Amino acid sequence: MSRQLPYLNESPYAAEVLSRARITLTDLDGTLLGLGGSVLIDAKGAPALTTVQAIIEVNRAGLDVVVCTGRNRIQTGEVSRILGWSSFIAELGCIIMYDRRQPAEYLLGQWPDGVLLPDETPHQAMTRYGALRVLTETFPGKIEEHDPWHTDREVTHVLRGSIDCRAAQEALNTLEVPIEIIDNGIVHPPRHTLVDVDEVHVYHLVPKGTSKELAVRTLLERRGLTSEDAIAIGDSATDVEMMNAAALGILVNNALADPRVLAATEELDTIVATHNERGDGWAEFAHAWLAARGF
Ligand SMILES: [Mg+2]
């Protein structure tokens, strides 16, 4: 049976957190951005300024927003810069940028010191330790790099295919460094070279022990804040995980169509939903936050 989440505008708890929250962590794709990754459209994909206007009002009020996404550092940095925000978390919590002028900080979970060769990125190390090789050998024709999203990554790998994640994890467990595979849901790539695959999933390879949640906690601590000061908004199971590090979690309405996302919310009673989908849902949240903070 699917779970009924309270709506943002009907929850006294949400109202209380909105009135004091100082920072919001936001997912990008499917949350702030609409179909095709645009911010200049409504939830259905028609040109609209709803989300952008909400962003301008939040920026004008001086409220702090930090993007937390699976995208790479270059993409996340460009999007954040265009929207007027300086800190961000990229590659599913493995990269934190506190400020554009400072170097990126890598979070590598359980990887011991000394894993990396001089000048080697964690992404390159994963290849050297054989992560891609064991997966393509275990599942020939069923997994490949998620071209063109696999480029310019520094820590995590992004793959696509159709494989048994438990068997994939067992194959990865034979490697010298601890690597976890995450199924990030169904995608519809315009082209691929997979063989006899009906449903294509995106998979991320991350250092074991990393997460959006841990990255959010790290960033909050660096800012002198706690989870009590924070809101997290998103649309996927990895975003629900990030909501563990915030006083209030918000799912945009399109997230409710995914039973895996709803199942992930079972252990948290601090999550509410917006009435609207994607960027329209983000704007609904932003206006509620602004009103609650007295702007
Ligand atoms: Mg998303």
PDB file of C-alpha atoms and ligand atoms in Angstrom:
ATOM      1  CA  MET A   1       0.000   0.000   0.000  1.00  0.00           C
ATOM      2  CA  SER A   2       1.432   3.367  -0.944  1.00  0.00           C
ATOM      3  CA  ARG A   3       2.162   5.793   1.837  1.00  0.00           C
ATOM      4  CA  GLN A   4       0.295   9.086   2.118  1.00  0.00           C
ATOM      5  CA  LEU A   5       2.706  11.923   2.879  1.00  0.00           C
ATOM      6  CA  PRO A   6       1.347  15.157   4.367  1.00  0.00           C
ATOM      7  CA  TYR A   7       1.386  18.155   2.052  1.00  0.00           C
ATOM      8  CA  LEU A   8       3.773  21.015   2.736  1.00  0.00           C
ATOM      9  CA  ASN A   9       0.999  23.585   3.268  1.00  0.00           C
ATOM     10  CA  GLU A  10      -0.984  21.309   5.625  1.00  0.00           C
ATOM     11  CA  SER A  11       1.807  20.296   8.009  1.00  0.00           C
ATOM     12  CA  PRO A  12       2.228  22.289  11.263  1.00  0.00           C
ATOM     13  CA  TYR A  13       5.662  20.683  11.651  1.00  0.00           C
ATOM     14  CA  ALA A  14       6.729  21.896   8.196  1.00  0.00           C
ATOM     15  CA  ALA A  15       5.499  25.412   9.004  1.00  0.00           C
ATOM     16  CA  GLU A  16       7.575  25.458  12.180  1.00  0.00           C
ATOM     17  CA  VAL A  17      10.774  24.336  10.391  1.00  0.00           C
ATOM     18  CA  LEU A  18      10.222  26.715   7.459  1.00  0.00           C
ATOM     19  CA  SER A  19       9.986  29.629   9.893  1.00  0.00           C
ATOM     20  CA  ARG A  20      13.513  29.035  11.220  1.00  0.00           C
ATOM     21  CA  ALA A  21      15.409  27.166   8.462  1.00  0.00           C
ATOM     22  CA  ARG A  22      18.542  28.971   7.260  1.00  0.00           C
ATOM     23  CA  ILE A  23      19.668  26.756   4.429  1.00  0.00           C
ATOM     24  CA  THR A  24      18.119  24.523   1.759  1.00  0.00           C
ATOM     25  CA  LEU A  25      19.846  21.638   0.022  1.00  0.00           C
ATOM     26  CA  THR A  26      18.291  21.021  -3.363  1.00  0.00           C
ATOM     27  CA  ASP A  27      18.509  18.286  -5.951  1.00  0.00           C
ATOM     28  CA  LEU A  28      18.613  19.480  -9.576  1.00  0.00           C
ATOM     29  CA  ASP A  29      17.157  17.022 -12.080  1.00  0.00           C
ATOM     30  CA  GLY A  30      13.465  16.347 -11.617  1.00  0.00           C
ATOM     31  CA  THR A  31      13.357  18.811  -8.699  1.00  0.00           C
ATOM     32  CA  LEU A  32      14.596  22.314  -9.517  1.00  0.00           C
ATOM     33  CA  LEU A  33      14.941  21.560 -13.228  1.00  0.00           C
ATOM     34  CA  GLY A  34      12.155  20.275 -15.431  1.00  0.00           C
ATOM     35  CA  LEU A  35      12.095  17.897 -18.357  1.00  0.00           C
ATOM     36  CA  GLY A  36      15.264  18.077 -20.413  1.00  0.00           C
ATOM     37  CA  GLY A  37      17.067  19.873 -17.581  1.00  0.00           C
ATOM     38  CA  SER A  38      15.579  23.333 -18.188  1.00  0.00           C
ATOM     39  CA  VAL A  39      14.734  25.837 -15.450  1.00  0.00           C
ATOM     40  CA  LEU A  40      12.745  27.996 -17.877  1.00  0.00           C
ATOM     41  CA  ILE A  41       9.747  25.666 -18.149  1.00  0.00           C
ATOM     42  CA  ASP A  42       6.784  24.572 -16.065  1.00  0.00           C
ATOM     43  CA  ALA A  43       6.202  21.040 -14.799  1.00  0.00           C
ATOM     44  CA  LYS A  44       4.656  20.028 -18.116  1.00  0.00           C
ATOM     45  CA  GLY A  45       7.559  21.414 -20.168  1.00  0.00           C
ATOM     46  CA  ALA A  46       5.988  24.638 -21.481  1.00  0.00           C
ATOM     47  CA  PRO A  47       8.115  27.823 -21.317  1.00  0.00           C
ATOM     48  CA  ALA A  48       7.596  29.533 -17.938  1.00  0.00           C
ATOM     49  CA  LEU A  49       9.382  31.760 -15.424  1.00  0.00           C
ATOM     50  CA  THR A  50       7.753  30.306 -12.297  1.00  0.00           C
ATOM     51  CA  THR A  51      10.869  28.587 -10.950  1.00  0.00           C
ATOM     52  CA  VAL A  52      13.259  31.387 -11.909  1.00  0.00           C
ATOM     53  CA  GLN A  53      11.087  34.000 -10.226  1.00  0.00           C
ATOM     54  CA  ALA A  54      11.060  31.919  -7.044  1.00  0.00           C
ATOM     55  CA  ILE A  55      14.870  31.629  -7.201  1.00  0.00           C
ATOM     56  CA  ILE A  56      15.188  35.413  -7.583  1.00  0.00           C
ATOM     57  CA  GLU A  57      12.972  36.004  -4.555  1.00  0.00           C
ATOM     58  CA  VAL A  58      14.975  33.528  -2.449  1.00  0.00           C
ATOM     59  CA  ASN A  59      18.244  35.196  -3.538  1.00  0.00           C
ATOM     60  CA  ARG A  60      16.838  38.660  -2.873  1.00  0.00           C
ATOM     61  CA  ALA A  61      15.901  37.568   0.656  1.00  0.00           C
ATOM     62  CA  GLY A  62      19.467  36.325   1.199  1.00  0.00           C
ATOM     63  CA  LEU A  63      18.330  32.787   1.946  1.00  0.00           C
ATOM     64  CA  ASP A  64      20.982  30.144   1.392  1.00  0.00           C
ATOM     65  CA  VAL A  65      20.542  27.409  -1.238  1.00  0.00           C
ATOM     66  CA  VAL A  66      23.068  24.671  -2.001  1.00  0.00           C
ATOM     67  CA  VAL A  67      22.711  22.267  -4.929  1.00  0.00           C
ATOM     68  CA  CYS A  68      23.277  18.598  -4.048  1.00  0.00           C
ATOM     69  CA  THR A  69      23.260  16.376  -7.136  1.00  0.00           C
ATOM     70  CA  GLY A  70      24.704  13.357  -8.918  1.00  0.00           C
ATOM     71  CA  ARG A  71      25.997  15.610 -11.722  1.00  0.00           C
ATOM     72  CA  ASN A  72      29.709  16.252 -12.019  1.00  0.00           C
ATOM     73  CA  ARG A  73      31.606  19.234 -10.598  1.00  0.00           C
ATOM     74  CA  ILE A  74      31.786  21.224 -13.848  1.00  0.00           C
ATOM     75  CA  GLN A  75      28.066  20.892 -14.609  1.00  0.00           C
ATOM     76  CA  THR A  76      27.019  21.579 -11.022  1.00  0.00           C
ATOM     77  CA  GLY A  77      29.364  24.551 -10.770  1.00  0.00           C
ATOM     78  CA  GLU A  78      27.980  26.123 -13.943  1.00  0.00           C
ATOM     79  CA  VAL A  79      24.350  25.639 -12.898  1.00  0.00           C
ATOM     80  CA  SER A  80      25.053  27.029  -9.412  1.00  0.00           C
ATOM     81  CA  ARG A  81      26.895  30.025 -10.855  1.00  0.00           C
ATOM     82  CA  ILE A  82      24.025  30.859 -13.231  1.00  0.00           C
ATOM     83  CA  LEU A  83      21.556  30.693 -10.346  1.00  0.00           C
ATOM     84  CA  GLY A  84      23.749  32.850  -8.106  1.00  0.00           C
ATOM     85  CA  TRP A  85      24.803  30.214  -5.552  1.00  0.00           C
ATOM     86  CA  SER A  86      28.408  29.592  -4.494  1.00  0.00           C
ATOM     87  CA  SER A  87      28.600  26.279  -2.563  1.00  0.00           C
ATOM     88  CA  PHE A  88      27.521  22.952  -4.008  1.00  0.00           C
ATOM     89  CA  ILE A  89      27.737  19.196  -3.577  1.00  0.00           C
ATOM     90  CA  ALA A  90      28.355  17.092  -6.719  1.00  0.00           C
ATOM     91  CA  GLU A  91      28.736  13.429  -7.706  1.00  0.00           C
ATOM     92  CA  LEU A  92      26.229  12.097  -5.135  1.00  0.00           C
ATOM     93  CA  GLY A  93      27.988  13.575  -2.127  1.00  0.00           C
ATOM     94  CA  CYS A  94      31.580  12.753  -3.134  1.00  0.00           C
ATOM     95  CA  ILE A  95      32.584  16.341  -4.020  1.00  0.00           C
ATOM     96  CA  ILE A  96      31.996  19.467  -1.930  1.00  0.00           C
ATOM     97  CA  MET A  97      32.778  22.975  -3.135  1.00  0.00           C
ATOM     98  CA  TYR A  98      32.475  25.524  -0.349  1.00  0.00           C
ATOM     99  CA  ASP A  99      33.444  28.394  -2.566  1.00  0.00           C
ATOM    100  CA  ARG A 100      34.334  28.617  -6.248  1.00  0.00           C
ATOM    101  CA  ARG A 101      37.743  30.083  -5.471  1.00  0.00           C
ATOM    102  CA  GLN A 102      38.756  27.136  -3.296  1.00  0.00           C
ATOM    103  CA  PRO A 103      39.767  23.666  -4.502  1.00  0.00           C
ATOM    104  CA  ALA A 104      37.209  20.880  -4.501  1.00  0.00           C
ATOM    105  CA  GLU A 105      37.089  18.608  -1.479  1.00  0.00           C
ATOM    106  CA  TYR A 106      36.671  14.871  -2.127  1.00  0.00           C
ATOM    107  CA  LEU A 107      34.790  12.674   0.326  1.00  0.00           C
ATOM    108  CA  LEU A 108      35.990   9.083  -0.110  1.00  0.00           C
ATOM    109  CA  GLY A 109      34.140   7.224   2.661  1.00  0.00           C
ATOM    110  CA  GLN A 110      35.945   4.026   3.654  1.00  0.00           C
ATOM    111  CA  TRP A 111      38.838   4.386   1.214  1.00  0.00           C
ATOM    112  CA  PRO A 112      42.061   4.262   3.238  1.00  0.00           C
ATOM    113  CA  ASP A 113      44.828   6.814   2.811  1.00  0.00           C
ATOM    114  CA  GLY A 114      47.329   5.896   0.127  1.00  0.00           C
ATOM    115  CA  VAL A 115      44.769   4.479  -2.318  1.00  0.00           C
ATOM    116  CA  LEU A 116      45.490   7.126  -4.934  1.00  0.00           C
ATOM    117  CA  LEU A 117      48.633   7.417  -7.042  1.00  0.00           C
ATOM    118  CA  PRO A 118      50.188  10.904  -7.322  1.00  0.00           C
ATOM    119  CA  ASP A 119      47.887  13.161  -9.418  1.00  0.00           C
ATOM    120  CA  GLU A 120      45.341  10.378  -9.826  1.00  0.00           C
ATOM    121  CA  THR A 121      41.633  11.135  -9.337  1.00  0.00           C
ATOM    122  CA  PRO A 122      39.478   8.676  -7.370  1.00  0.00           C
ATOM    123  CA  HIS A 123      37.569   8.144 -10.652  1.00  0.00           C
ATOM    124  CA  GLN A 124      40.784   7.014 -12.368  1.00  0.00           C
ATOM    125  CA  ALA A 125      41.689   4.847  -9.382  1.00  0.00           C
ATOM    126  CA  MET A 126      38.355   3.015  -9.631  1.00  0.00           C
ATOM    127  CA  THR A 127      39.194   2.106 -13.229  1.00  0.00           C
ATOM    128  CA  ARG A 128      42.734   1.067 -12.291  1.00  0.00           C
ATOM    129  CA  TYR A 129      41.445  -1.184  -9.497  1.00  0.00           C
ATOM    130  CA  GLY A 130      39.222  -2.933 -12.074  1.00  0.00           C
ATOM    131  CA  ALA A 131      35.686  -1.740 -11.233  1.00  0.00           C
ATOM    132  CA  LEU A 132      34.565  -1.414 -14.866  1.00  0.00           C
ATOM    133  CA  ARG A 133      36.415  -4.558 -15.933  1.00  0.00           C
ATOM    134  CA  VAL A 134      34.733  -6.859 -13.382  1.00  0.00           C
ATOM    135  CA  LEU A 135      31.285  -5.512 -14.253  1.00  0.00           C
ATOM    136  CA  THR A 136      31.678  -5.855 -18.030  1.00  0.00           C
ATOM    137  CA  GLU A 137      33.150  -9.331 -17.550  1.00  0.00           C
ATOM    138  CA  THR A 138      30.353 -10.406 -15.206  1.00  0.00           C
ATOM    139  CA  PHE A 139      27.579  -8.914 -17.368  1.00  0.00           C
ATOM    140  CA  PRO A 140      28.792  -8.915 -21.003  1.00  0.00           C
ATOM    141  CA  GLY A 141      26.613  -6.682 -23.200  1.00  0.00           C
ATOM    142  CA  LYS A 142      24.435  -5.650 -20.240  1.00  0.00           C
ATOM    143  CA  ILE A 143      26.340  -2.656 -18.845  1.00  0.00           C
ATOM    144  CA  GLU A 144      28.279   0.262 -20.323  1.00  0.00           C
ATOM    145  CA  GLU A 145      29.315   3.832 -19.507  1.00  0.00           C
ATOM    146  CA  HIS A 146      26.387   6.286 -19.554  1.00  0.00           C
ATOM    147  CA  ASP A 147      27.647   8.250 -22.547  1.00  0.00           C
ATOM    148  CA  PRO A 148      27.724  11.301 -22.667  1.00  0.00           C
ATOM    149  CA  TRP A 149      27.212  11.808 -18.888  1.00  0.00           C
ATOM    150  CA  HIS A 150      30.249   9.712 -17.950  1.00  0.00           C
ATOM    151  CA  THR A 151      32.840  12.381 -18.895  1.00  0.00           C
ATOM    152  CA  ASP A 152      34.627  14.849 -16.601  1.00  0.00           C
ATOM    153  CA  ARG A 153      33.863  12.838 -13.492  1.00  0.00           C
ATOM    154  CA  GLU A 154      36.402  12.957 -10.642  1.00  0.00           C
ATOM    155  CA  VAL A 155      35.199  10.399  -8.107  1.00  0.00           C
ATOM    156  CA  THR A 156      32.193   8.337  -9.217  1.00  0.00           C
ATOM    157  CA  HIS A 157      31.420   6.399 -12.377  1.00  0.00           C
ATOM    158  CA  VAL A 158      28.017   6.576 -14.046  1.00  0.00           C
ATOM    159  CA  LEU A 159      26.941   3.530 -16.016  1.00  0.00           C
ATOM    160  CA  ARG A 160      23.777   2.261 -17.661  1.00  0.00           C
ATOM    161  CA  GLY A 161      22.416  -1.178 -18.313  1.00  0.00           C
ATOM    162  CA  SER A 162      20.318  -3.937 -16.828  1.00  0.00           C
ATOM    163  CA  ILE A 163      22.077  -6.054 -14.235  1.00  0.00           C
ATOM    164  CA  ASP A 164      21.460  -7.763 -10.903  1.00  0.00           C
ATOM    165  CA  CYS A 165      22.834  -5.250  -8.406  1.00  0.00           C
ATOM    166  CA  ARG A 166      23.460  -7.885  -5.737  1.00  0.00           C
ATOM    167  CA  ALA A 167      25.651  -9.941  -8.092  1.00  0.00           C
ATOM    168  CA  ALA A 168      27.359  -6.730  -9.251  1.00  0.00           C
ATOM    169  CA  GLN A 169      28.126  -5.810  -5.636  1.00  0.00           C
ATOM    170  CA  GLU A 170      29.615  -9.262  -5.067  1.00  0.00           C
ATOM    171  CA  ALA A 171      31.875  -8.786  -8.103  1.00  0.00           C
ATOM    172  CA  LEU A 172      32.956  -5.359  -6.830  1.00  0.00           C
ATOM    173  CA  ASN A 173      33.639  -6.813  -3.364  1.00  0.00           C
ATOM    174  CA  THR A 174      36.517  -8.826  -4.869  1.00  0.00           C
ATOM    175  CA  LEU A 175      38.444  -5.585  -5.563  1.00  0.00           C
ATOM    176  CA  GLU A 176      41.094  -4.069  -3.313  1.00  0.00           C
ATOM    177  CA  VAL A 177      39.134  -0.840  -2.630  1.00  0.00           C
ATOM    178  CA  PRO A 178      35.572  -0.741  -1.259  1.00  0.00           C
ATOM    179  CA  ILE A 179      33.192   0.350  -4.032  1.00  0.00           C
ATOM    180  CA  GLU A 180      29.383   0.403  -3.881  1.00  0.00           C
ATOM    181  CA  ILE A 181      26.967   0.220  -6.804  1.00  0.00           C
ATOM    182  CA  ILE A 182      23.783   2.320  -6.608  1.00  0.00           C
ATOM    183  CA  ASP A 183      20.776   1.832  -8.904  1.00  0.00           C
ATOM    184  CA  ASN A 184      19.535   5.340  -9.636  1.00  0.00           C
ATOM    185  CA  GLY A 185      16.429   4.350 -11.575  1.00  0.00           C
ATOM    186  CA  ILE A 186      15.176   3.980 -15.123  1.00  0.00           C
ATOM    187  CA  VAL A 187      16.399   6.158 -17.997  1.00  0.00           C
ATOM    188  CA  HIS A 188      15.554   6.297 -21.698  1.00  0.00           C
ATOM    189  CA  PRO A 189      18.831   6.991 -23.522  1.00  0.00           C
ATOM    190  CA  PRO A 190      18.318   7.888 -27.191  1.00  0.00           C
ATOM    191  CA  ARG A 191      20.988   5.344 -28.113  1.00  0.00           C
ATOM    192  CA  HIS A 192      23.066   2.669 -26.437  1.00  0.00           C
ATOM    193  CA  THR A 193      25.052  -0.435 -27.351  1.00  0.00           C
ATOM    194  CA  LEU A 194      23.521  -2.793 -24.782  1.00  0.00           C
ATOM    195  CA  VAL A 195      22.388  -6.209 -26.047  1.00  0.00           C
ATOM    196  CA  ASP A 196      18.819  -7.505 -25.487  1.00  0.00           C
ATOM    197  CA  VAL A 197      17.986  -4.980 -22.774  1.00  0.00           C
ATOM    198  CA  ASP A 198      14.399  -3.686 -22.435  1.00  0.00           C
ATOM    199  CA  GLU A 199      14.640  -1.506 -19.336  1.00  0.00           C
ATOM    200  CA  VAL A 200      17.778   0.605 -18.934  1.00  0.00           C
ATOM    201  CA  HIS A 201      18.835   1.688 -15.435  1.00  0.00           C
ATOM    202  CA  VAL A 202      21.480   4.203 -14.405  1.00  0.00           C
ATOM    203  CA  TYR A 203      24.071   2.932 -11.968  1.00  0.00           C
ATOM    204  CA  HIS A 204      26.605   4.920  -9.968  1.00  0.00           C
ATOM    205  CA  LEU A 205      29.832   3.460  -8.605  1.00  0.00           C
ATOM    206  CA  VAL A 206      30.809   5.312  -5.441  1.00  0.00           C
ATOM    207  CA  PRO A 207      33.418   4.800  -2.720  1.00  0.00           C
ATOM    208  CA  LYS A 208      31.687   2.783  -0.008  1.00  0.00           C
ATOM    209  CA  GLY A 209      30.652   4.962   2.930  1.00  0.00           C
ATOM    210  CA  THR A 210      29.895   8.081   0.877  1.00  0.00           C
ATOM    211  CA  SER A 211      26.402   9.595   0.555  1.00  0.00           C
ATOM    212  CA  LYS A 212      24.560  12.823  -0.071  1.00  0.00           C
ATOM    213  CA  GLU A 213      23.600  12.686   3.619  1.00  0.00           C
ATOM    214  CA  LEU A 214      27.189  12.578   4.828  1.00  0.00           C
ATOM    215  CA  ALA A 215      28.189  15.383   2.461  1.00  0.00           C
ATOM    216  CA  VAL A 216      25.312  17.557   3.692  1.00  0.00           C
ATOM    217  CA  ARG A 217      26.295  16.935   7.329  1.00  0.00           C
ATOM    218  CA  THR A 218      29.913  17.832   6.480  1.00  0.00           C
ATOM    219  CA  LEU A 219      28.911  21.056   4.712  1.00  0.00           C
ATOM    220  CA  LEU A 220      26.546  22.108   7.517  1.00  0.00           C
ATOM    221  CA  GLU A 221      29.218  21.546  10.141  1.00  0.00           C
ATOM    222  CA  ARG A 222      31.720  23.611   8.134  1.00  0.00           C
ATOM    223  CA  ARG A 223      29.146  26.422   8.006  1.00  0.00           C
ATOM    224  CA  GLY A 224      28.537  26.253  11.771  1.00  0.00           C
ATOM    225  CA  LEU A 225      25.006  24.930  11.192  1.00  0.00           C
ATOM    226  CA  THR A 226      23.200  21.723  12.160  1.00  0.00           C
ATOM    227  CA  SER A 227      20.517  19.623  10.523  1.00  0.00           C
ATOM    228  CA  GLU A 228      17.986  21.605  12.609  1.00  0.00           C
ATOM    229  CA  ASP A 229      18.761  24.624  10.408  1.00  0.00           C
ATOM    230  CA  ALA A 230      18.317  22.744   7.140  1.00  0.00           C
ATOM    231  CA  ILE A 231      15.672  21.782   4.604  1.00  0.00           C
ATOM    232  CA  ALA A 232      16.307  19.233   1.841  1.00  0.00           C
ATOM    233  CA  ILE A 233      14.207  18.987  -1.326  1.00  0.00           C
ATOM    234  CA  GLY A 234      14.390  16.306  -4.003  1.00  0.00           C
ATOM    235  CA  ASP A 235      12.679  13.607  -6.050  1.00  0.00           C
ATOM    236  CA  SER A 236      14.645  10.357  -5.675  1.00  0.00           C
ATOM    237  CA  ALA A 237      15.609   7.717  -3.130  1.00  0.00           C
ATOM    238  CA  THR A 238      19.105   9.214  -2.778  1.00  0.00           C
ATOM    239  CA  ASP A 239      17.426  12.545  -1.980  1.00  0.00           C
ATOM    240  CA  VAL A 240      15.369  10.893   0.781  1.00  0.00           C
ATOM    241  CA  GLU A 241      18.676   9.709   2.225  1.00  0.00           C
ATOM    242  CA  MET A 242      19.888  13.346   2.182  1.00  0.00           C
ATOM    243  CA  MET A 243      16.711  14.311   4.090  1.00  0.00           C
ATOM    244  CA  ASN A 244      18.116  12.437   7.102  1.00  0.00           C
ATOM    245  CA  ALA A 245      20.518  15.367   7.452  1.00  0.00           C
ATOM    246  CA  ALA A 246      17.752  18.006   7.458  1.00  0.00           C
ATOM    247  CA  ALA A 247      14.982  18.987   9.878  1.00  0.00           C
ATOM    248  CA  LEU A 248      12.478  18.912   7.011  1.00  0.00           C
ATOM    249  CA  GLY A 249      12.490  16.875   3.800  1.00  0.00           C
ATOM    250  CA  ILE A 250      10.331  17.891   0.855  1.00  0.00           C
ATOM    251  CA  LEU A 251       9.478  15.682  -2.121  1.00  0.00           C
ATOM    252  CA  VAL A 252       8.234  17.401  -5.266  1.00  0.00           C
ATOM    253  CA  ASN A 253       4.996  15.789  -6.373  1.00  0.00           C
ATOM    254  CA  ASN A 254       6.460  13.851  -9.339  1.00  0.00           C
ATOM    255  CA  ALA A 255       8.536  11.840  -6.826  1.00  0.00           C
ATOM    256  CA  LEU A 256       5.339  10.263  -5.455  1.00  0.00           C
ATOM    257  CA  ALA A 257       4.901   8.211  -8.654  1.00  0.00           C
ATOM    258  CA  ASP A 258       7.988   6.157  -7.780  1.00  0.00           C
ATOM    259  CA  PRO A 259       7.218   3.404  -5.222  1.00  0.00           C
ATOM    260  CA  ARG A 260      10.935   3.104  -4.381  1.00  0.00           C
ATOM    261  CA  VAL A 261      10.990   6.720  -3.253  1.00  0.00           C
ATOM    262  CA  LEU A 262       7.890   6.269  -1.101  1.00  0.00           C
ATOM    263  CA  ALA A 263       9.334   3.089   0.405  1.00  0.00           C
ATOM    264  CA  ALA A 264      12.491   5.028   1.304  1.00  0.00           C
ATOM    265  CA  THR A 265      10.416   7.552   3.298  1.00  0.00           C
ATOM    266  CA  GLU A 266       8.991   4.880   5.645  1.00  0.00           C
ATOM    267  CA  GLU A 267      11.513   5.516   8.425  1.00  0.00           C
ATOM    268  CA  LEU A 268      11.228   9.316   8.359  1.00  0.00           C
ATOM    269  CA  ASP A 269       8.275  11.291   9.701  1.00  0.00           C
ATOM    270  CA  THR A 270       9.824  14.628   8.749  1.00  0.00           C
ATOM    271  CA  ILE A 271       8.988  14.463   5.024  1.00  0.00           C
ATOM    272  CA  VAL A 272       6.195  16.328   3.250  1.00  0.00           C
ATOM    273  CA  ALA A 273       5.182  16.645  -0.409  1.00  0.00           C
ATOM    274  CA  THR A 274       4.408  19.585  -2.660  1.00  0.00           C
ATOM    275  CA  HIS A 275       1.175  19.725  -4.669  1.00  0.00           C
ATOM    276  CA  ASN A 276       3.101  20.670  -7.810  1.00  0.00           C
ATOM    277  CA  GLU A 277       5.670  18.772  -9.831  1.00  0.00           C
ATOM    278  CA  ARG A 278       9.347  19.526 -10.608  1.00  0.00           C
ATOM    279  CA  GLY A 279      10.227  23.247 -10.783  1.00  0.00           C
ATOM    280  CA  ASP A 280       6.645  24.240 -10.001  1.00  0.00           C
ATOM    281  CA  GLY A 281       6.944  22.176  -6.808  1.00  0.00           C
ATOM    282  CA  TRP A 282      10.244  23.898  -6.035  1.00  0.00           C
ATOM    283  CA  ALA A 283       8.582  27.301  -6.469  1.00  0.00           C
ATOM    284  CA  GLU A 284       5.742  26.188  -4.170  1.00  0.00           C
ATOM    285  CA  PHE A 285       8.338  25.324  -1.516  1.00  0.00           C
ATOM    286  CA  ALA A 286      10.271  28.580  -2.035  1.00  0.00           C
ATOM    287  CA  HIS A 287       7.170  30.739  -1.582  1.00  0.00           C
ATOM    288  CA  ALA A 288       6.258  28.820   1.585  1.00  0.00           C
ATOM    289  CA  TRP A 289       9.790  29.331   2.965  1.00  0.00           C
ATOM    290  CA  LEU A 290       9.814  33.043   2.111  1.00  0.00           C
ATOM    291  CA  ALA A 291       6.385  33.576   3.703  1.00  0.00           C
ATOM    292  CA  ALA A 292       7.338  31.634   6.834  1.00  0.00           C
ATOM    293  CA  ARG A 293      10.559  33.635   7.185  1.00  0.00           C
ATOM    294  CA  GLY A 294       8.602  36.898   6.895  1.00  0.00           C
ATOM    295  CA  PHE A 295       9.642  38.004   3.385  1.00  0.00           C
TER     296      PHE A 295
HETATM  297 MG    MG B   1      16.581  14.178  -9.114  1.00  0.00          MG
END
